[in-house]
Coordinates of C-alpha atoms in Angstrom, one line a residue:
M1 CA 87.2 158.1 209.8
H2 CA 86.5 156.8 213.3
Q3 CA 86.5 158.4 216.7
Y4 CA 88.9 156.2 218.7
S5 CA 91.2 154.5 216.2
G6 CA 92.6 151.5 217.9
I7 CA 92.1 152.7 221.4
S8 CA 91.7 149.9 223.9
Q9 CA 88.8 149.6 226.4
S10 CA 90.9 151.0 229.2
R11 CA 91.8 154.0 227.1
T12 CA 88.1 154.5 226.2
K13 CA 87.3 154.7 229.9
C14 CA 90.1 157.2 230.3
C15 CA 88.4 159.3 227.6
R16 CA 85.1 159.3 229.5
R17 CA 86.8 160.4 232.7
S18 CA 88.6 163.2 230.8
S19 CA 85.3 164.5 229.4
D20 CA 83.9 164.7 232.9
L21 CA 86.8 166.9 234.1
D22 CA 85.0 170.1 233.4
E23 CA 82.7 169.3 236.3
V24 CA 85.7 169.4 238.7
T25 CA 86.4 173.1 237.9
V26 CA 85.4 175.2 240.9
K27 CA 83.3 178.2 240.0
I28 CA 83.2 181.0 242.6
R29 CA 80.2 183.3 242.6
T30 CA 79.0 186.3 244.5
E31 CA 75.6 186.1 246.2
L32 CA 74.9 189.9 246.1
P33 CA 75.3 192.3 243.2
G34 CA 78.5 194.4 243.3
V35 CA 81.6 195.6 241.6
V36 CA 85.1 194.0 241.6
V37 CA 87.4 196.5 243.3
A38 CA 90.6 194.4 243.7
N39 CA 92.2 191.2 242.4
H40 CA 94.8 189.5 244.7
V41 CA 95.7 186.7 242.4
D42 CA 96.5 186.6 238.6
V43 CA 95.3 183.9 236.2
G44 CA 97.6 181.0 236.2
Q45 CA 98.8 181.4 239.8
A46 CA 98.4 178.7 242.4
V47 CA 95.9 179.4 245.2
K48 CA 95.2 177.6 248.5
Q49 CA 91.8 177.0 250.0
G50 CA 90.6 180.0 252.0
Q51 CA 93.0 182.4 250.3
T52 CA 91.6 185.8 249.3
I53 CA 91.5 186.0 245.5
A54 CA 89.4 189.2 245.0
V55 CA 87.4 191.9 246.7
V56 CA 83.8 192.8 245.7
E57 CA 82.1 195.9 246.9
T58 CA 78.4 195.2 247.6
M59 CA 76.1 198.0 248.9
K60 CA 79.2 199.9 250.0
L61 CA 80.5 197.0 252.0
E62 CA 83.7 195.2 250.8
Q63 CA 83.5 191.4 250.7
A64 CA 86.6 189.2 250.4
I65 CA 86.1 186.4 247.9
L66 CA 87.9 183.3 249.1
A67 CA 89.2 180.3 247.1
E68 CA 87.0 177.3 247.8
A69 CA 89.6 174.8 246.7
E70 CA 93.4 174.5 246.1
G71 CA 94.5 174.7 242.5
R72 CA 95.2 177.2 239.7
L73 CA 93.2 180.3 238.9
T74 CA 92.0 179.9 235.3
S75 CA 89.8 183.1 235.1
I76 CA 88.9 186.1 237.3
A77 CA 86.6 189.0 236.8
P78 CA 88.6 192.2 236.1
V79 CA 88.6 195.2 238.4
G80 CA 85.6 197.3 237.6
A81 CA 83.4 194.4 236.4
L82 CA 79.8 194.7 237.5
L83 CA 78.4 191.5 238.9
E84 CA 74.8 190.4 239.1
P85 CA 73.6 188.2 242.0
G86 CA 75.2 184.8 241.4
G87 CA 77.8 186.4 239.1
L88 CA 80.9 184.5 238.3
V89 CA 84.0 185.9 240.1
A90 CA 86.6 183.3 239.3
D91 CA 87.3 179.7 238.2
I92 CA 89.8 177.4 240.0
S93 CA 91.1 174.3 238.3
P94 CA 92.4 171.8 240.8
T95 CA 95.9 170.6 239.9
R96 CA 95.7 167.3 238.2
Q97 CA 98.4 164.8 237.2
R98 CA 99.3 165.3 233.5
P99 CA 98.7 162.3 231.2
E100 CA 101.9 161.2 229.6
V101 CA 101.4 158.5 227.0
P102 CA 99.9 159.5 223.6
A103 CA 96.7 157.6 224.1
D104 CA 96.0 159.5 227.3
L105 CA 96.9 162.8 225.6
L106 CA 94.6 162.0 222.7
C107 CA 91.7 161.1 225.1
V108 CA 91.9 164.6 226.6
A109 CA 92.2 166.2 223.2
L110 CA 89.2 164.3 221.7
S111 CA 86.9 165.1 224.7
S112 CA 87.7 168.8 224.7
A113 CA 84.9 169.7 222.4
P114 CA 81.9 168.1 220.7
G115 CA 82.4 165.7 217.8
G116 CA 86.0 164.7 218.6
R117 CA 87.4 162.4 215.9
F118 CA 90.9 161.1 215.1
R119 CA 92.5 158.9 212.5
E120 CA 96.2 158.0 212.7
L121 CA 98.4 158.6 209.7
D122 CA 101.7 157.0 208.9
L123 CA 104.3 157.2 206.1
S124 CA 104.0 155.4 202.8
D125 CA 105.8 155.7 199.5
S126 CA 103.3 158.5 198.6
G127 CA 103.3 160.4 201.9
L128 CA 101.0 160.1 204.9
E129 CA 98.1 157.6 204.7
P130 CA 95.5 156.3 207.2
T131 CA 96.5 153.3 209.4
T132 CA 94.2 151.2 211.5
R133 CA 96.7 149.7 214.0
P134 CA 96.1 150.1 217.7
L135 CA 97.2 153.5 218.9
G136 CA 100.6 153.5 220.6
T137 CA 102.0 150.5 218.7
Q138 CA 104.0 152.6 216.2
D139 CA 107.7 152.1 216.1
S140 CA 108.7 155.8 216.0
G141 CA 108.7 158.2 219.0
V142 CA 105.9 160.4 217.4
I143 CA 102.3 159.9 216.4
I144 CA 100.8 161.7 213.5
G145 CA 97.1 162.0 212.7
E146 CA 94.2 164.1 211.7
I147 CA 92.0 165.4 214.5
S148 CA 88.6 167.2 214.2
H149 CA 85.9 168.7 216.3
Q150 CA 82.6 170.5 215.8
L151 CA 82.9 174.3 216.3
R152 CA 80.0 176.6 215.8
G153 CA 78.3 174.2 213.3
K154 CA 81.6 173.7 211.3
V155 CA 84.1 170.8 211.3
L156 CA 87.5 172.1 212.5
K157 CA 90.3 169.8 211.2
R158 CA 93.9 169.9 212.3
V159 CA 97.0 167.8 211.8
W160 CA 97.9 166.4 215.2
I161 CA 101.5 165.6 216.2
C162 CA 102.2 164.0 219.6
G163 CA 105.5 163.1 221.1
A164 CA 105.6 159.6 222.6
S165 CA 107.2 159.8 226.0
D166 CA 107.0 156.0 226.3
K167 CA 109.4 155.7 223.3
Q168 CA 112.8 156.7 224.6
L169 CA 111.3 159.8 226.2
G170 CA 110.2 161.1 222.8
A171 CA 113.8 161.3 221.4
V172 CA 113.9 162.0 217.7
A173 CA 116.0 160.8 214.8
E174 CA 115.3 160.0 211.1
P175 CA 112.0 158.0 211.6
E176 CA 110.5 160.7 213.7
C177 CA 111.7 163.6 211.6
R178 CA 110.5 162.0 208.4
R179 CA 107.0 161.8 209.9
I180 CA 107.0 165.4 211.2
I181 CA 108.1 166.7 207.9
A182 CA 105.4 164.7 206.2
A183 CA 102.8 166.1 208.7
F184 CA 103.7 169.6 207.6
D185 CA 103.5 168.6 203.9
Y186 CA 100.0 167.1 204.6
A187 CA 98.9 170.3 206.5
E188 CA 100.1 172.5 203.6
K189 CA 98.4 170.3 201.0
Y190 CA 95.0 170.4 202.7
D191 CA 95.4 173.9 204.2
L192 CA 95.1 172.7 207.8
P193 CA 96.7 174.1 211.0
V194 CA 99.1 172.0 212.9
E195 CA 98.5 171.1 216.6
W196 CA 101.6 169.7 218.3
V197 CA 101.5 168.2 221.8
A198 CA 105.2 168.4 222.5
V199 CA 107.0 165.9 224.7
S200 CA 110.6 165.1 223.7
S201 CA 114.0 164.7 225.1
G202 CA 115.5 166.1 221.8
A203 CA 117.8 164.4 219.3
R204 CA 118.5 160.8 219.9
V205 CA 121.8 159.9 221.5
S206 CA 123.0 156.4 220.8
L207 CA 126.0 154.3 219.7
Q208 CA 124.3 153.6 216.3
S209 CA 123.6 157.2 215.2
G210 CA 125.1 160.6 215.6
T211 CA 125.3 163.7 213.5
E212 CA 122.8 162.5 211.0
N213 CA 120.2 162.9 213.8
M214 CA 121.1 166.6 213.9
D215 CA 120.8 166.8 210.1
W216 CA 117.3 165.5 210.3
C217 CA 116.4 167.9 213.1
A218 CA 117.7 170.7 210.9
L219 CA 115.5 169.5 208.0
V220 CA 112.4 169.8 210.4
V221 CA 113.4 173.4 211.2
R222 CA 113.6 174.2 207.5
R223 CA 110.2 172.7 206.9
I224 CA 108.6 174.5 209.9
I225 CA 110.0 177.9 208.7
E226 CA 108.8 177.3 205.1
F227 CA 105.3 176.3 206.5
T228 CA 104.9 179.3 208.8
Q229 CA 106.4 181.8 206.3
S230 CA 103.7 180.6 203.8
G231 CA 101.0 181.5 206.4
G232 CA 100.7 178.1 208.1
E233 CA 99.6 178.1 211.7
V234 CA 101.1 175.9 214.4
I235 CA 99.8 175.5 217.9
I236 CA 102.3 174.0 220.4
V237 CA 101.2 172.5 223.7
V238 CA 104.3 171.9 225.9
A239 CA 102.9 168.8 227.8
G240 CA 106.2 167.6 229.3
M241 CA 109.9 168.2 229.1
N242 CA 111.0 169.8 225.8
V243 CA 114.8 169.5 225.3
G244 CA 117.2 170.7 222.6
A245 CA 115.7 170.1 219.1
Q246 CA 112.1 170.2 220.4
A247 CA 112.7 173.5 222.1
Y248 CA 114.1 175.0 218.8
W249 CA 111.2 173.5 216.9
N250 CA 108.8 175.2 219.3
A251 CA 110.6 178.5 218.7
S252 CA 110.6 178.1 214.9
A253 CA 106.9 177.4 214.9
T254 CA 105.6 180.1 217.3
M255 CA 108.1 182.6 218.5
L256 CA 109.3 184.4 215.4
M257 CA 107.6 187.7 214.4
H258 CA 105.9 186.2 211.4
C259 CA 104.4 183.2 213.2
A260 CA 100.6 183.0 213.4
G261 CA 100.1 180.2 216.0
M262 CA 100.6 180.1 219.7
L263 CA 102.6 178.3 222.4
V264 CA 100.8 177.0 225.5
M265 CA 102.8 175.6 228.5
I266 CA 101.3 173.3 231.0
D267 CA 102.3 174.4 234.5
G268 CA 105.4 172.5 235.7
T269 CA 106.8 171.9 232.2
A270 CA 109.9 173.5 230.7
M271 CA 111.7 174.2 227.4
V272 CA 115.4 173.9 227.8
L273 CA 118.5 173.4 225.5
T274 CA 120.3 171.5 228.2
G275 CA 118.7 170.0 231.4
A276 CA 119.7 171.2 234.8
Q277 CA 121.8 168.1 235.6
A278 CA 123.7 168.1 232.3
L279 CA 124.2 171.9 232.6
A280 CA 125.8 171.4 236.0
R281 CA 128.1 168.7 234.8
S282 CA 129.3 170.8 231.9
G283 CA 130.2 173.7 234.2
G284 CA 127.3 175.9 233.1
T285 CA 125.4 178.2 235.4
P286 CA 123.8 176.0 238.0
A287 CA 120.0 175.8 238.4
Q288 CA 117.8 174.0 240.9
S289 CA 115.5 172.6 238.3
D290 CA 114.6 172.5 234.6
Q291 CA 111.7 174.9 235.4
E292 CA 114.2 177.5 236.7
I293 CA 116.0 177.3 233.3
G294 CA 113.0 177.2 231.0
G295 CA 109.7 177.2 232.9
Y296 CA 106.8 179.5 232.3
Q297 CA 106.7 181.5 235.5
E298 CA 110.5 181.8 235.6
V299 CA 111.5 182.5 232.0
M300 CA 109.1 181.8 229.1
G301 CA 106.2 183.9 230.4
P302 CA 108.2 187.0 231.3
N303 CA 110.2 186.9 228.1
G304 CA 107.0 186.6 226.0
Q305 CA 108.2 183.4 224.1
A306 CA 105.2 181.4 225.6
H307 CA 101.8 182.9 225.0
H308 CA 99.9 181.2 227.8
V309 CA 100.2 178.9 230.9
V310 CA 97.5 176.5 232.0
P311 CA 97.3 174.1 234.9
D312 CA 96.7 170.9 232.9
L313 CA 96.0 169.5 229.4
V314 CA 92.2 169.9 229.8
S315 CA 92.7 173.6 230.3
A316 CA 95.1 173.7 227.4
Y317 CA 92.4 172.3 225.1
E318 CA 89.8 174.7 226.5
L319 CA 92.1 177.5 225.5
I320 CA 92.8 176.0 222.0
A321 CA 89.0 175.8 221.5
L322 CA 88.6 179.4 222.4
H323 CA 91.5 180.3 220.1
H324 CA 89.8 178.7 217.2
A325 CA 86.3 179.9 218.1
L326 CA 87.6 183.5 218.0
G327 CA 88.4 183.0 214.4
V328 CA 84.9 182.1 213.4
T329 CA 82.3 184.8 212.6
G330 CA 79.1 184.4 214.6
D331 CA 76.2 186.5 215.9
T332 CA 75.8 188.9 218.7
S333 CA 72.9 190.4 220.6
D334 CA 74.8 193.5 221.5
P335 CA 73.5 196.5 219.6
T336 CA 75.9 198.1 217.1
D337 CA 75.0 201.6 218.2
R338 CA 75.4 201.0 222.0
D339 CA 76.7 204.1 223.8
I340 CA 79.8 203.0 225.5
C341 CA 79.9 206.2 227.6
E342 CA 77.4 204.6 229.9
S343 CA 79.6 201.6 230.5
P344 CA 81.4 201.4 233.9
L345 CA 84.9 202.9 234.2
D346 CA 85.4 202.1 237.8
E347 CA 83.2 201.9 240.9
D348 CA 82.2 205.6 240.9
R349 CA 82.3 206.7 237.2
N350 CA 81.3 205.6 233.8
L351 CA 83.4 206.0 230.6
G352 CA 81.8 209.2 229.7
A353 CA 83.9 210.8 232.5
I354 CA 87.1 210.4 230.5
L355 CA 85.9 210.2 226.9
R356 CA 83.7 213.3 226.8
A357 CA 85.7 216.5 226.2
A358 CA 83.5 218.5 228.7
Y359 CA 84.7 216.2 231.6
N360 CA 88.3 215.6 230.3
P361 CA 89.3 218.7 228.3
T362 CA 93.1 218.2 228.6
R363 CA 92.8 214.4 227.8
K364 CA 95.3 213.8 230.5
Q365 CA 93.2 211.9 233.0
P366 CA 94.5 208.3 233.5
Y367 CA 92.1 205.4 233.3
P368 CA 92.2 201.6 233.1
V369 CA 92.3 200.8 229.4
R370 CA 90.7 197.4 230.0
S371 CA 87.4 199.2 231.0
L372 CA 87.3 200.9 227.6
M373 CA 88.2 197.7 225.8
A374 CA 85.5 195.7 227.6
A375 CA 83.0 198.4 226.7
L376 CA 83.9 198.4 223.0
R377 CA 83.8 194.6 222.4
D378 CA 80.5 192.7 222.1
S379 CA 79.2 192.2 225.6
D380 CA 78.5 188.5 224.9
A381 CA 81.9 187.8 223.4
P382 CA 84.8 186.0 225.1
V383 CA 88.2 187.5 225.5
L384 CA 91.6 185.8 225.1
E385 CA 94.5 187.9 226.3
R386 CA 97.8 187.3 224.5
W387 CA 101.2 187.4 226.3
P388 CA 99.6 188.4 229.6
D389 CA 102.7 187.8 231.6
M390 CA 105.3 189.5 229.3
A391 CA 107.6 191.5 231.5
G392 CA 108.0 195.2 230.6
A393 CA 104.9 195.0 228.3
E394 CA 102.3 195.7 231.0
G395 CA 101.5 199.0 229.3
V396 CA 99.9 197.3 226.3
V397 CA 96.9 194.9 226.5
A398 CA 96.4 192.5 223.6
W399 CA 93.0 190.8 223.3
D400 CA 91.5 188.5 220.7
T401 CA 87.7 189.1 221.0
V402 CA 84.7 190.0 218.9
I403 CA 83.4 193.5 217.9
G404 CA 80.2 193.8 215.9
A405 CA 80.1 190.0 215.5
T406 CA 83.5 190.2 213.8
P407 CA 86.5 188.4 215.4
T408 CA 89.0 191.2 216.1
T409 CA 92.4 191.8 217.7
L410 CA 91.9 194.7 220.1
L411 CA 95.0 196.6 221.4
G412 CA 94.9 199.1 224.3
V413 CA 97.6 201.3 225.7
E414 CA 97.5 201.8 229.4
S415 CA 97.3 205.4 230.4
R416 CA 98.0 204.8 234.1
P417 CA 101.6 204.3 235.4
T418 CA 102.4 200.7 236.1
A419 CA 104.8 199.3 238.7
N420 CA 107.8 197.5 237.2
A421 CA 107.7 194.2 239.0
D422 CA 110.6 192.8 237.0
G423 CA 113.1 195.2 238.4
D424 CA 115.0 195.8 235.1
G425 CA 114.4 199.3 233.9
P426 CA 112.6 202.2 235.5
E427 CA 110.7 201.7 238.7
V428 CA 107.5 202.7 237.1
W429 CA 106.3 202.3 233.5
A430 CA 104.8 205.7 232.5
G431 CA 101.3 205.8 231.2
C432 CA 100.6 206.5 227.5
T433 CA 104.2 205.4 226.6
L434 CA 105.6 202.5 224.6
Y435 CA 108.6 200.8 226.1
P436 CA 110.6 198.2 224.2
A437 CA 108.8 195.1 225.3
A438 CA 105.4 196.8 224.9
A439 CA 106.3 197.8 221.4
K440 CA 107.4 194.2 220.6
K441 CA 104.0 193.0 221.9
V442 CA 102.2 195.4 219.7
A443 CA 104.2 194.4 216.6
R444 CA 103.6 190.7 217.3
A445 CA 99.9 191.1 217.9
I446 CA 99.4 193.0 214.6
T447 CA 101.5 190.4 212.7
H448 CA 99.6 187.6 214.5
A449 CA 96.3 188.9 213.2
S450 CA 97.3 189.5 209.6
K451 CA 95.1 187.7 207.1
K452 CA 92.9 186.5 210.0
R453 CA 91.1 189.3 211.7
P454 CA 91.0 193.1 211.7
V455 CA 93.0 195.0 214.3
V456 CA 91.6 197.9 216.4
V457 CA 94.1 200.0 218.3
L458 CA 92.9 202.3 221.1
A459 CA 95.6 205.0 221.0
N460 CA 96.2 207.3 223.9
L461 CA 99.9 207.6 223.2
A462 CA 102.4 210.3 224.1
G463 CA 105.1 208.3 222.1
F464 CA 108.0 206.0 222.7
D465 CA 110.1 206.2 225.7
G466 CA 113.4 207.8 224.7
S467 CA 115.6 207.0 227.7
S468 CA 119.0 205.4 227.3
W469 CA 117.7 202.3 229.0
S470 CA 115.0 201.9 226.3
L471 CA 117.4 202.6 223.5
R472 CA 119.8 199.9 224.9
N473 CA 116.9 197.5 224.9
L474 CA 116.2 197.8 221.2
Q475 CA 113.5 200.6 221.3
L476 CA 114.3 201.7 217.8
E477 CA 114.2 198.1 216.4
W478 CA 110.8 197.3 218.0
G479 CA 109.3 200.6 217.0
A480 CA 110.3 199.9 213.5
E481 CA 108.8 196.4 213.8
I482 CA 105.4 198.0 214.5
A483 CA 105.7 200.0 211.3
R484 CA 106.7 196.9 209.3
A485 CA 103.8 195.0 210.9
V486 CA 101.4 197.8 209.8
I487 CA 102.8 198.0 206.3
N488 CA 102.6 194.2 205.8
F489 CA 99.2 193.8 207.4
Q490 CA 96.6 192.2 205.2
G491 CA 93.1 193.3 206.4
R492 CA 91.6 196.3 208.1
I493 CA 93.4 198.3 210.8
V494 CA 91.3 200.9 212.8
V495 CA 93.3 203.3 215.0
V496 CA 91.1 205.1 217.5
I497 CA 92.6 208.2 219.1
T498 CA 91.0 208.3 222.5
G499 CA 93.2 211.0 224.2
R500 CA 96.6 212.3 223.0
F501 CA 98.5 211.0 220.0
H502 CA 102.1 212.4 219.5
G503 CA 105.5 211.7 218.1
G504 CA 106.9 208.5 216.8
A505 CA 103.9 206.6 217.9
Y506 CA 101.8 208.6 215.4
V507 CA 104.3 207.7 212.7
V508 CA 104.3 203.9 213.2
F509 CA 100.4 203.8 213.2
N510 CA 100.1 206.3 210.3
K511 CA 97.5 205.8 207.7
T512 CA 100.0 206.4 204.9
L513 CA 101.7 203.0 205.9
N514 CA 98.7 200.9 204.8
D515 CA 95.8 201.8 202.5
N516 CA 93.5 199.7 204.6
L517 CA 94.3 201.6 207.8
R518 CA 91.5 204.0 209.0
M519 CA 92.0 206.6 211.8
I520 CA 89.2 207.7 213.9
A521 CA 89.5 210.4 216.6
L522 CA 87.2 211.3 219.4
E523 CA 86.0 214.9 219.7
G524 CA 88.4 217.0 221.7
T525 CA 91.4 214.7 221.4
K526 CA 94.9 216.0 220.7
V527 CA 97.0 215.1 217.6
S528 CA 100.4 216.6 216.9
V529 CA 104.1 216.0 216.5
I530 CA 104.6 216.7 220.2
G531 CA 102.4 217.9 223.0
G532 CA 101.9 221.6 223.7
S533 CA 103.8 221.6 227.0
A534 CA 106.8 220.0 225.5
A535 CA 106.7 222.3 222.5
A536 CA 106.6 225.4 224.7
E537 CA 109.4 224.2 226.9
V538 CA 111.8 222.9 224.3
V539 CA 110.9 224.2 220.8
L540 CA 109.1 227.5 221.2
K541 CA 111.4 229.2 223.7
K542 CA 111.6 232.5 221.7
D543 CA 107.9 232.7 221.6
V544 CA 107.7 232.1 225.3
T545 CA 110.3 234.8 226.0
R546 CA 108.5 237.3 223.8
L547 CA 105.2 236.6 225.5
A548 CA 106.8 236.9 229.0
T549 CA 108.2 240.3 228.1
R550 CA 104.8 241.5 226.9
L551 CA 103.2 240.2 230.1
A552 CA 105.7 242.0 232.2
G553 CA 105.1 245.3 230.5
S554 CA 107.7 247.9 231.4
S555 CA 109.3 245.8 234.1
A556 CA 111.7 242.9 233.7
P557 CA 110.0 239.5 233.3
T558 CA 109.9 237.4 236.5
P559 CA 109.8 233.6 236.8
H560 CA 106.0 234.0 237.2
H561 CA 105.8 235.7 233.9
H562 CA 107.8 233.0 232.2
Q563 CA 105.7 230.3 233.7
L564 CA 102.5 232.0 232.6
A565 CA 103.9 232.6 229.1
Q566 CA 104.9 229.0 228.8
Q567 CA 101.4 227.8 229.9
K568 CA 99.7 230.1 227.4
T569 CA 102.0 229.1 224.6
A570 CA 101.3 225.5 225.3
E571 CA 97.6 226.1 225.3
R572 CA 97.8 228.0 222.0
F573 CA 99.9 225.2 220.4
D574 CA 97.3 222.6 221.4
E575 CA 94.5 224.8 220.1
I576 CA 96.2 225.1 216.8
H577 CA 97.2 221.5 216.5
S578 CA 93.8 220.1 217.3
V579 CA 92.1 217.0 215.9
A580 CA 90.1 219.3 213.7
R581 CA 93.3 220.4 211.9
A582 CA 94.4 216.8 211.6
F583 CA 91.1 216.0 209.9
E584 CA 91.5 219.0 207.5
M585 CA 95.0 217.8 206.6
G586 CA 93.6 214.3 205.9
S587 CA 95.7 212.8 208.7
V588 CA 92.5 211.6 210.4
D589 CA 89.5 210.0 208.5
A590 CA 86.8 211.0 210.9
V591 CA 86.1 212.8 214.2
V592 CA 83.3 211.3 216.1
P593 CA 81.5 211.9 219.5
P594 CA 82.3 209.2 222.0
E595 CA 78.7 208.1 222.1
Q596 CA 79.2 206.9 218.5
L597 CA 82.6 205.2 219.0
R598 CA 81.3 201.6 218.9
S599 CA 79.2 202.1 215.8
S600 CA 82.0 204.0 214.0
V601 CA 84.5 201.2 214.7
I602 CA 82.1 198.5 213.6
D603 CA 81.4 200.5 210.4
Q604 CA 85.1 200.7 209.6
I605 CA 85.6 197.0 210.4
R606 CA 82.9 196.0 208.0
S607 CA 83.8 198.4 205.2
P608 CA 85.3 196.9 202.0
L609 CA 89.0 196.6 201.8
I610 CA 91.1 198.1 199.0
S611 CA 92.4 195.0 197.3
D612 CA 96.0 194.7 196.0
Q613 CA 94.6 194.5 192.5
A614 CA 92.8 197.8 192.9
L615 CA 95.9 199.4 194.3
Q616 CA 98.0 198.2 191.4
H617 CA 95.3 199.5 189.0
A618 CA 95.4 202.9 190.7
D619 CA 99.2 203.0 190.6
S620 CA 99.3 202.2 186.9
R621 CA 96.8 205.0 186.2
E622 CA 98.9 207.5 188.2
S623 CA 102.0 206.5 186.2
L624 CA 100.2 207.2 182.8
A625 CA 100.9 210.5 181.0
P626 CA 98.0 213.0 181.0
T627 CA 97.2 212.2 177.3
Q628 CA 97.0 208.5 178.1
Q629 CA 94.6 209.2 181.0
Q630 CA 92.4 211.3 178.7
H631 CA 92.5 208.5 176.1
L632 CA 91.2 206.1 178.8
H633 CA 88.2 208.4 179.5

């Protein structure tokens, strides 16, 4: 295996320049210690030099943080983050021209991490075999190879597929499809993920070939589905126009519920079935550009079909490296028993103000869930947020991070109301509530982590939104998908009740769905079918009426008596249906003080799983007659 198989001297220079691109990233720091109180720009958005991107409060003075260069925001400290002197507020990546030909794309890929190596593979009678020809001299519109990097002391190998935009704009027919199918065969044989830098104008259109090209494209779809349903992982980088067949291949590899990989779009690219000009000629809905039809900001980010957007290929490979790094167990200097109650909630309070029952007895105080998530994860661990721009799913935050040195998917439900920027649906997304898109994000995140990493769910959930709008938008279906994801999940799931936990949400995260699900509740939390207020108002009307009559004495009950009776009935309901009762019923595995939340979660993550074999053995014992069980003893 050699590092630059067949790359010319000019391409080697390109590689050296690509490796130096990290130095171009503009890092914006604060001179004084402070806390971030506002973000004016989101990751992925374009910024101009001098534009305010954040506000940091230092010594009770607010300081506007300005962009020092024009480009794309690639990271920003979240609101509530405490910054030391010289602390990093944001990164800006200047917009750079995307490389187009495969050799340039490979240069960037190889220089993205230490130890980058590549060997090209091509078809032979027995499958894919190494070839030593100069890169880019192949006849087909796709390049296949094996790429590897050093990652935390290990060699990370992947099968690399790259569309050749210099070969009929990456159009595909039998030669390309045969190689792509062989690449998936190779990946399955050697248990490797597939990394696909996608640039393609779709199925080839020519006078010499026709429907057979579509047949070959369909065979690729079949192979992708077989690969992903068997647990294979595909990472797609949309590095140029993806038309027709390529767009469907991207969907088959990353967008279905069972898929384990991810789809990253470079800003300015698009995935379309028909280009804007062809669409206009055919009488379809007109569009100004391909990005308007299938770009990230316009379509693929809001609908959740693309996971991430980045400004350029360098940033894409930085993200891919982070994705793989979060799958490798490492070390942490963060103590297991750290008290998260002392971690910051906002500029004035710490987390103890909402987690301790003495300060939040009703468990109804809203709070930013990201603060709790940041406190629970290892303080020295990175965070990769999945589907950050999915419209209607703002109420759920999905992180891949590390807890107790274990790579973990961490899900948080926002307890604060969130403005609906999309305009479709209610004006405000209620806190502690799952709407259809948020439920879909939860189900996808759980499925995405299966067999790879444990899942921790921070549950402060009143339930699913039951409005007609939500039901029209597949609320029942996506809620059921959460239950299916939990049932099929292979690994540990830890559900942490941080506030209230009611209704259908309790059912789809129930410990009876999966023998490896553990449920922890904080002291003073509320667990019941519905909340006390709703129970008193809707279900326990007779009890309220009787109590109002007793409170009124000899006179007729007044509205004040009814209001007081309803309040007392609600309080009594919540007292009866406490977390202590849920623990007695076996619905909850443990009730812990908030000071011990981090250590309790880590203990559950590290605890041994109940294997399928053990479950089958237990089931077989339960099916035996009593005399047979006695005989076994």
